[in-house]
């Protein structure tokens, strides 16, 4: 697994993070790992939502075959 070092964290933020971990009964490291993992997943769900909206917007439309455009571009 990868490791990350984060420097210059605001003291108040660090106190809140330590308090949050203590309330859950876990180590600070474990709590930070959970926060980072959830944040990374959120990005994926945002992408999935945008992709679904785009599919809905384009539903029922007729689309051209992009291979024709790619072949034309290759001969330039």
JSON list of C-alpha atoms in Angstrom, two decimals, residues 35-51:
[
{"chain": "A", "resi": 35, "resn": "UNK", "atom": "CA", "xyz": [-11.75, 9.86, 5.36]},
{"chain": "A", "resi": 36, "resn": "UNK", "atom": "CA", "xyz": [-9.39, 9.67, 2.38]},
{"chain": "A", "resi": 37, "resn": "UNK", "atom": "CA", "xyz": [-10.93, 6.45, 1.06]},
{"chain": "A", "resi": 38, "resn": "UNK", "atom": "CA", "xyz": [-14.45, 7.90, 1.26]},
{"chain": "A", "resi": 39, "resn": "UNK", "atom": "CA", "xyz": [-13.31, 11.09, -0.46]},
{"chain": "A", "resi": 40, "resn": "UNK", "atom": "CA", "xyz": [-11.83, 9.07, -3.32]},
{"chain": "A", "resi": 41, "resn": "UNK", "atom": "CA", "xyz": [-15.08, 7.12, -3.71]},
{"chain": "A", "resi": 42, "resn": "UNK", "atom": "CA", "xyz": [-17.11, 10.34, -3.79]},
{"chain": "A", "resi": 43, "resn": "UNK", "atom": "CA", "xyz": [-15.24, 11.43, -6.91]},
{"chain": "A", "resi": 44, "resn": "UNK", "atom": "CA", "xyz": [-16.28, 8.22, -8.64]},
{"chain": "A", "resi": 45, "resn": "UNK", "atom": "CA", "xyz": [-19.92, 8.63, -7.68]},
{"chain": "A", "resi": 46, "resn": "UNK", "atom": "CA", "xyz": [-19.86, 12.22, -8.99]},
{"chain": "A", "resi": 47, "resn": "UNK", "atom": "CA", "xyz": [-18.54, 10.91, -12.29]},
{"chain": "A", "resi": 48, "resn": "UNK", "atom": "CA", "xyz": [-21.17, 8.17, -12.41]},
{"chain": "A", "resi": 49, "resn": "UNK", "atom": "CA", "xyz": [-23.94, 10.73, -11.82]},
{"chain": "A", "resi": 50, "resn": "UNK", "atom": "CA", "xyz": [-22.67, 13.03, -14.57]},
{"chain": "A", "resi": 51, "resn": "UNK", "atom": "CA", "xyz": [-22.30, 10.10, -16.98]}
]
